[in-house]
mmCIF file of C-alpha atoms in Angstrom:
data_model
loop_
_atom_site.group_PDB
_atom_site.id
_atom_site.type_symbol
_atom_site.label_atom_id
_atom_site.label_comp_id
_atom_site.label_asym_id
_atom_site.label_seq_id
_atom_site.Cartn_x
_atom_site.Cartn_y
_atom_site.Cartn_z
ATOM 1 C CA UNK A 1447 -5.234 -64.312 -55.304
ATOM 2 C CA UNK A 1448 -2.929 -62.465 -53.240
ATOM 3 C CA UNK A 1449 -4.208 -59.068 -53.978
ATOM 4 C CA UNK A 1450 -4.885 -57.702 -50.843
ATOM 5 C CA UNK A 1451 -2.923 -60.437 -48.397
ATOM 6 C CA UNK A 1452 -0.719 -58.713 -45.493
ATOM 7 C CA UNK A 1453 1.746 -61.535 -44.133
ATOM 8 C CA UNK A 1454 1.768 -61.370 -40.283
ATOM 9 C CA UNK A 1455 5.362 -60.453 -40.208
ATOM 10 C CA UNK A 1456 8.677 -59.647 -42.549
ATOM 11 C CA UNK A 1457 11.173 -61.456 -43.472
ATOM 12 C CA UNK A 1458 14.683 -61.449 -41.454
ATOM 13 C CA UNK A 1459 16.164 -59.968 -44.541
ATOM 14 C CA UNK A 1460 14.107 -56.883 -44.659
ATOM 15 C CA UNK A 1461 14.161 -56.716 -41.206
ATOM 16 C CA UNK A 1462 17.891 -56.152 -41.500
ATOM 17 C CA UNK A 1463 17.105 -53.483 -44.234
ATOM 18 C CA UNK A 1464 14.891 -52.263 -41.626
ATOM 19 C CA UNK A 1465 17.204 -51.650 -39.058
ATOM 20 C CA UNK A 1466 18.313 -47.866 -38.220
ATOM 21 C CA UNK A 1467 21.538 -46.472 -40.449
ATOM 22 C CA UNK A 1468 20.651 -49.000 -43.332
ATOM 23 C CA UNK A 1469 18.842 -45.687 -45.253
ATOM 24 C CA UNK A 1470 16.665 -47.871 -47.190
ATOM 25 C CA UNK A 1471 13.073 -47.128 -48.854
ATOM 26 C CA UNK A 1472 11.011 -50.317 -48.592
ATOM 27 C CA UNK A 1473 8.156 -51.144 -51.086
ATOM 28 C CA UNK A 1474 6.952 -54.470 -52.726
ATOM 29 C CA UNK A 1475 7.854 -54.768 -56.722
ATOM 30 C CA UNK A 1476 6.223 -56.798 -59.689
ATOM 31 C CA UNK A 1477 7.318 -60.399 -60.177
ATOM 32 C CA UNK A 1478 6.353 -63.490 -62.081
ATOM 33 C CA UNK A 1479 3.191 -65.554 -59.801
ATOM 34 C CA UNK A 1480 4.703 -67.237 -57.076
ATOM 35 C CA UNK A 1481 8.157 -66.710 -58.230
ATOM 36 C CA UNK A 1482 7.503 -69.913 -60.693
ATOM 37 C CA UNK A 1483 8.681 -68.438 -63.960
ATOM 38 C CA UNK A 1484 11.735 -67.398 -65.412
ATOM 39 C CA UNK A 1485 10.155 -64.878 -67.794
ATOM 40 C CA UNK A 1486 7.745 -62.355 -65.318
ATOM 41 C CA UNK A 1487 5.162 -62.646 -68.286
ATOM 42 C CA UNK A 1488 2.807 -64.155 -65.912
ATOM 43 C CA UNK A 1489 1.356 -61.538 -62.740
ATOM 44 C CA UNK A 1490 -2.137 -60.818 -61.674
ATOM 45 C CA UNK A 1491 -0.104 -56.806 -62.068
ATOM 46 C CA UNK A 1492 0.405 -57.571 -65.818
ATOM 47 C CA UNK A 1493 3.824 -58.442 -68.544
ATOM 48 C CA UNK A 1494 6.920 -57.208 -66.771
ATOM 49 C CA UNK A 1495 8.886 -55.119 -69.892
ATOM 50 C CA UNK A 1496 12.200 -54.730 -70.403
ATOM 51 C CA UNK A 1497 13.198 -51.350 -69.940
ATOM 52 C CA UNK A 1498 15.556 -50.934 -72.226
ATOM 53 C CA UNK A 1499 12.715 -52.395 -75.374
ATOM 54 C CA UNK A 1500 9.569 -52.586 -73.941
ATOM 55 C CA UNK A 1501 8.295 -55.403 -76.528
ATOM 56 C CA UNK A 1502 10.781 -57.867 -75.094
ATOM 57 C CA UNK A 1503 10.318 -59.571 -71.306
ATOM 58 C CA UNK A 1504 12.073 -58.488 -68.363
ATOM 59 C CA UNK A 1505 13.215 -62.118 -67.120
ATOM 60 C CA UNK A 1506 11.920 -63.418 -63.781
ATOM 61 C CA UNK A 1507 10.549 -64.207 -61.694
ATOM 62 C CA UNK A 1508 12.381 -60.909 -60.047
ATOM 63 C CA UNK A 1509 11.414 -58.881 -62.743
ATOM 64 C CA UNK A 1510 10.062 -56.034 -61.129
ATOM 65 C CA UNK A 1511 13.787 -56.048 -58.881
ATOM 66 C CA UNK A 1512 15.156 -55.904 -62.133
ATOM 67 C CA UNK A 1513 13.344 -53.141 -63.948
ATOM 68 C CA UNK A 1514 13.530 -50.743 -60.353
ATOM 69 C CA UNK A 1515 17.328 -51.288 -60.601
ATOM 70 C CA UNK A 1516 18.181 -50.543 -64.227
ATOM 71 C CA UNK A 1517 15.608 -47.730 -64.206
ATOM 72 C CA UNK A 1518 16.985 -45.538 -61.568
ATOM 73 C CA UNK A 1519 14.293 -45.837 -59.126
ATOM 74 C CA UNK A 1520 15.873 -47.566 -57.120
ATOM 75 C CA UNK A 1521 20.103 -48.276 -56.202
ATOM 76 C CA UNK A 1522 19.597 -52.134 -55.167
ATOM 77 C CA UNK A 1523 16.428 -54.489 -54.358
ATOM 78 C CA UNK A 1524 16.077 -57.773 -53.205
ATOM 79 C CA UNK A 1525 14.964 -61.171 -55.040
ATOM 80 C CA UNK A 1526 14.782 -64.557 -54.598
ATOM 81 C CA UNK A 1527 17.010 -67.348 -56.576
ATOM 82 C CA UNK A 1528 15.906 -70.776 -57.141
ATOM 83 C CA UNK A 1529 17.036 -71.571 -60.558
ATOM 84 C CA UNK A 1530 18.192 -68.316 -62.364
ATOM 85 C CA UNK A 1531 15.529 -65.460 -60.793
ATOM 86 C CA UNK A 1532 18.049 -63.031 -59.744
ATOM 87 C CA UNK A 1533 20.341 -64.090 -62.044
ATOM 88 C CA UNK A 1534 18.219 -63.811 -65.244
ATOM 89 C CA UNK A 1535 16.631 -60.848 -64.945
ATOM 90 C CA UNK A 1536 19.470 -59.190 -64.063
ATOM 91 C CA UNK A 1537 21.099 -60.119 -67.548
ATOM 92 C CA UNK A 1538 17.623 -59.352 -69.167
ATOM 93 C CA UNK A 1539 17.849 -55.913 -68.181
ATOM 94 C CA UNK A 1540 21.448 -55.152 -67.863
ATOM 95 C CA UNK A 1541 22.263 -55.103 -63.924
ATOM 96 C CA UNK A 1542 24.016 -57.059 -61.767
ATOM 97 C CA UNK A 1543 22.281 -60.407 -59.747
ATOM 98 C CA UNK A 1544 24.100 -62.363 -57.496
ATOM 99 C CA UNK A 1545 22.665 -65.723 -55.947
ATOM 100 C CA UNK A 1546 24.543 -66.136 -52.645
ATOM 101 C CA UNK A 1547 26.318 -68.892 -50.920
ATOM 102 C CA UNK A 1548 24.153 -71.774 -48.994
ATOM 103 C CA UNK A 1549 22.922 -69.815 -45.760
ATOM 104 C CA UNK A 1550 24.966 -66.852 -46.187
ATOM 105 C CA UNK A 1551 21.454 -64.591 -46.497
ATOM 106 C CA UNK A 1552 18.755 -65.466 -44.161
ATOM 107 C CA UNK A 1553 15.426 -67.047 -45.827
ATOM 108 C CA UNK A 1554 13.910 -67.097 -42.377
ATOM 109 C CA UNK A 1555 10.002 -65.622 -43.270
ATOM 110 C CA UNK A 1556 10.371 -66.081 -47.045
ATOM 111 C CA UNK A 1557 7.598 -67.971 -48.634
ATOM 112 C CA UNK A 1558 9.329 -70.862 -49.788
ATOM 113 C CA UNK A 1559 9.453 -72.147 -53.952
ATOM 114 C CA UNK A 1560 11.775 -74.857 -53.225
ATOM 115 C CA UNK A 1561 13.180 -75.413 -49.504
ATOM 116 C CA UNK A 1562 16.319 -76.183 -50.852
ATOM 117 C CA UNK A 1563 17.345 -74.206 -53.823
ATOM 118 C CA UNK A 1564 15.821 -71.199 -52.718
ATOM 119 C CA UNK A 1565 18.103 -68.400 -52.116
ATOM 120 C CA UNK A 1566 17.572 -64.387 -51.364
ATOM 121 C CA UNK A 1567 19.970 -62.386 -53.396
ATOM 122 C CA UNK A 1568 20.358 -58.553 -54.325
ATOM 123 C CA UNK A 1569 19.981 -57.109 -57.675
ATOM 124 C CA UNK A 1570 22.146 -53.372 -58.061
ATOM 125 C CA UNK A 1571 23.503 -51.954 -60.990
ATOM 126 C CA UNK A 1572 27.276 -52.168 -59.689
ATOM 127 C CA UNK A 1573 29.243 -54.521 -58.477
ATOM 128 C CA UNK A 1574 29.975 -52.627 -54.985
ATOM 129 C CA UNK A 1575 26.670 -52.179 -54.433
ATOM 130 C CA UNK A 1576 26.081 -56.170 -54.695
ATOM 131 C CA UNK A 1577 28.905 -56.433 -52.506
ATOM 132 C CA UNK A 1578 27.463 -53.672 -49.586
ATOM 133 C CA UNK A 1579 23.778 -55.272 -49.948
ATOM 134 C CA UNK A 1580 25.285 -58.680 -48.966
ATOM 135 C CA UNK A 1581 27.876 -56.796 -46.392
ATOM 136 C CA UNK A 1582 24.379 -55.880 -44.877
ATOM 137 C CA UNK A 1583 22.365 -59.283 -45.546
ATOM 138 C CA UNK A 1584 24.939 -61.298 -44.265
ATOM 139 C CA UNK A 1585 25.671 -59.115 -41.206
ATOM 140 C CA UNK A 1586 29.334 -59.083 -42.869
ATOM 141 C CA UNK A 1587 30.437 -55.644 -42.673
ATOM 142 C CA UNK A 1588 33.605 -56.190 -40.809
ATOM 143 C CA UNK A 1589 34.621 -59.689 -42.321
ATOM 144 C CA UNK A 1590 37.711 -59.267 -43.960
ATOM 145 C CA UNK A 1591 37.622 -61.192 -47.339
ATOM 146 C CA UNK A 1592 41.185 -63.064 -49.093
ATOM 147 C CA UNK A 1593 41.085 -61.889 -52.580
ATOM 148 C CA UNK A 1594 41.328 -64.355 -55.204
ATOM 149 C CA UNK A 1595 45.295 -64.268 -56.788
ATOM 150 C CA UNK A 1596 44.239 -65.790 -59.658
ATOM 151 C CA UNK A 1597 39.988 -66.234 -60.234
ATOM 152 C CA UNK A 1598 39.611 -69.394 -63.112
ATOM 153 C CA UNK A 1599 37.094 -68.782 -64.926
ATOM 154 C CA UNK A 1600 34.874 -71.742 -67.247
ATOM 155 C CA UNK A 1601 34.338 -70.971 -70.702
ATOM 156 C CA UNK A 1602 31.296 -73.382 -71.629
ATOM 157 C CA UNK A 1603 32.068 -74.761 -75.201
ATOM 158 C CA UNK A 1604 29.705 -77.725 -75.763
ATOM 159 C CA UNK A 1605 26.605 -77.190 -77.534
ATOM 160 C CA UNK A 1606 24.488 -75.490 -74.675
ATOM 161 C CA UNK A 1607 25.098 -72.146 -76.478
ATOM 162 C CA UNK A 1608 24.259 -73.662 -79.478
ATOM 163 C CA UNK A 1609 20.934 -71.610 -81.007
ATOM 164 C CA UNK A 1610 22.329 -67.925 -79.763
ATOM 165 C CA UNK A 1611 21.033 -65.059 -81.785
ATOM 166 C CA UNK A 1612 24.243 -64.106 -83.673
ATOM 167 C CA UNK A 1613 24.155 -60.479 -81.537
ATOM 168 C CA UNK A 1614 24.524 -62.710 -78.294
ATOM 169 C CA UNK A 1615 26.912 -64.987 -79.799
ATOM 170 C CA UNK A 1616 29.128 -61.541 -80.469
ATOM 171 C CA UNK A 1617 28.524 -59.945 -77.134
ATOM 172 C CA UNK A 1618 29.463 -63.546 -75.456
ATOM 173 C CA UNK A 1619 32.608 -63.326 -77.367
ATOM 174 C CA UNK A 1620 33.422 -59.466 -76.702
ATOM 175 C CA UNK A 1621 32.865 -60.717 -73.296
ATOM 176 C CA UNK A 1622 35.622 -62.882 -73.414
ATOM 177 C CA UNK A 1623 37.882 -61.457 -75.093
ATOM 178 C CA UNK A 1624 37.897 -58.034 -72.177
ATOM 179 C CA UNK A 1625 38.053 -60.817 -69.087
ATOM 180 C CA UNK A 1626 41.113 -62.799 -70.917
ATOM 181 C CA UNK A 1627 43.137 -59.034 -71.110
ATOM 182 C CA UNK A 1628 42.957 -59.324 -67.496
ATOM 183 C CA UNK A 1629 46.119 -60.665 -66.650
ATOM 184 C CA UNK A 1630 44.900 -62.048 -62.896
ATOM 185 C CA UNK A 1631 41.942 -63.538 -64.738
ATOM 186 C CA UNK A 1632 42.986 -67.260 -66.069
ATOM 187 C CA UNK A 1633 39.876 -68.315 -68.918
ATOM 188 C CA UNK A 1634 39.311 -72.495 -69.373
ATOM 189 C CA UNK A 1635 37.424 -73.834 -72.024
ATOM 190 C CA UNK A 1636 34.873 -76.618 -71.113
ATOM 191 C CA UNK A 1637 31.783 -78.350 -71.359
ATOM 192 C CA UNK A 1638 29.259 -78.461 -68.370
ATOM 193 C CA UNK A 1639 29.627 -82.335 -67.172
ATOM 194 C CA UNK A 1640 26.232 -84.015 -66.790
ATOM 195 C CA UNK A 1641 24.685 -81.059 -67.979
ATOM 196 C CA UNK A 1642 21.695 -82.096 -68.926
ATOM 197 C CA UNK A 1643 21.312 -84.611 -66.076
ATOM 198 C CA UNK A 1644 21.635 -81.589 -63.744
ATOM 199 C CA UNK A 1645 18.625 -79.952 -65.152
ATOM 200 C CA UNK A 1646 16.001 -82.371 -65.220
ATOM 201 C CA UNK A 1647 17.429 -83.301 -61.121
ATOM 202 C CA UNK A 1648 16.966 -79.648 -60.407
ATOM 203 C CA UNK A 1649 13.284 -80.255 -62.318
ATOM 204 C CA UNK A 1650 11.993 -82.449 -60.114
ATOM 205 C CA UNK A 1651 13.579 -81.294 -56.907
ATOM 206 C CA UNK A 1652 11.864 -77.790 -57.789
ATOM 207 C CA UNK A 1653 8.663 -79.254 -58.998
ATOM 208 C CA UNK A 1654 8.439 -81.505 -56.005
ATOM 209 C CA UNK A 1655 9.040 -79.643 -53.508
ATOM 210 C CA UNK A 1656 6.946 -76.436 -54.611
ATOM 211 C CA UNK A 1657 4.258 -78.894 -55.271
ATOM 212 C CA UNK A 1658 4.243 -80.500 -51.156
ATOM 213 C CA UNK A 1659 4.508 -76.879 -49.970
ATOM 214 C CA UNK A 1660 1.599 -75.271 -51.970
ATOM 215 C CA UNK A 1661 -0.336 -78.042 -52.786
#
């Protein structure tokens, strides 16, 4: 439908990367159609395959961005995240993805899926590059951030983790152990209160706004 579509201009985030000194190579990457899906299996250009195992999905919707970063094609890439579309493919492909705070990166010029939930976010192979991209995109290169003296991490213990493959459970337990060895981090076991209600509300808002804009 949009194979030959040419937008009238760039999004503000892309224009920021065009600025002198950014030293970026800009190009379009594959994605789940209209950013509406977490699998990256629905695309005019075909299914996006996981670079670590081509028989597995790469995750979406920003699957092409995560693949490009994971394979070393680029040091960093952009995606949009409404309900996980930066974080899911980053996790599937073994890289980092950030859904930033509301308003920290401009969405001007970005075709919306759900205007109250959409975020522009970076994907990169390490956290230093994530921070650099965030600083560039949010125009905070000189901003001094106060370090967290004792960050708290919620470790979810309710039934939302039931059904995970054994290997995934083992990897999560290993990650918890490694984080727990960091003396500055406080791991707090707990549940996500009203998690299913939150998910239902998110889906309702996303669906209603997507139909309102695109129908």
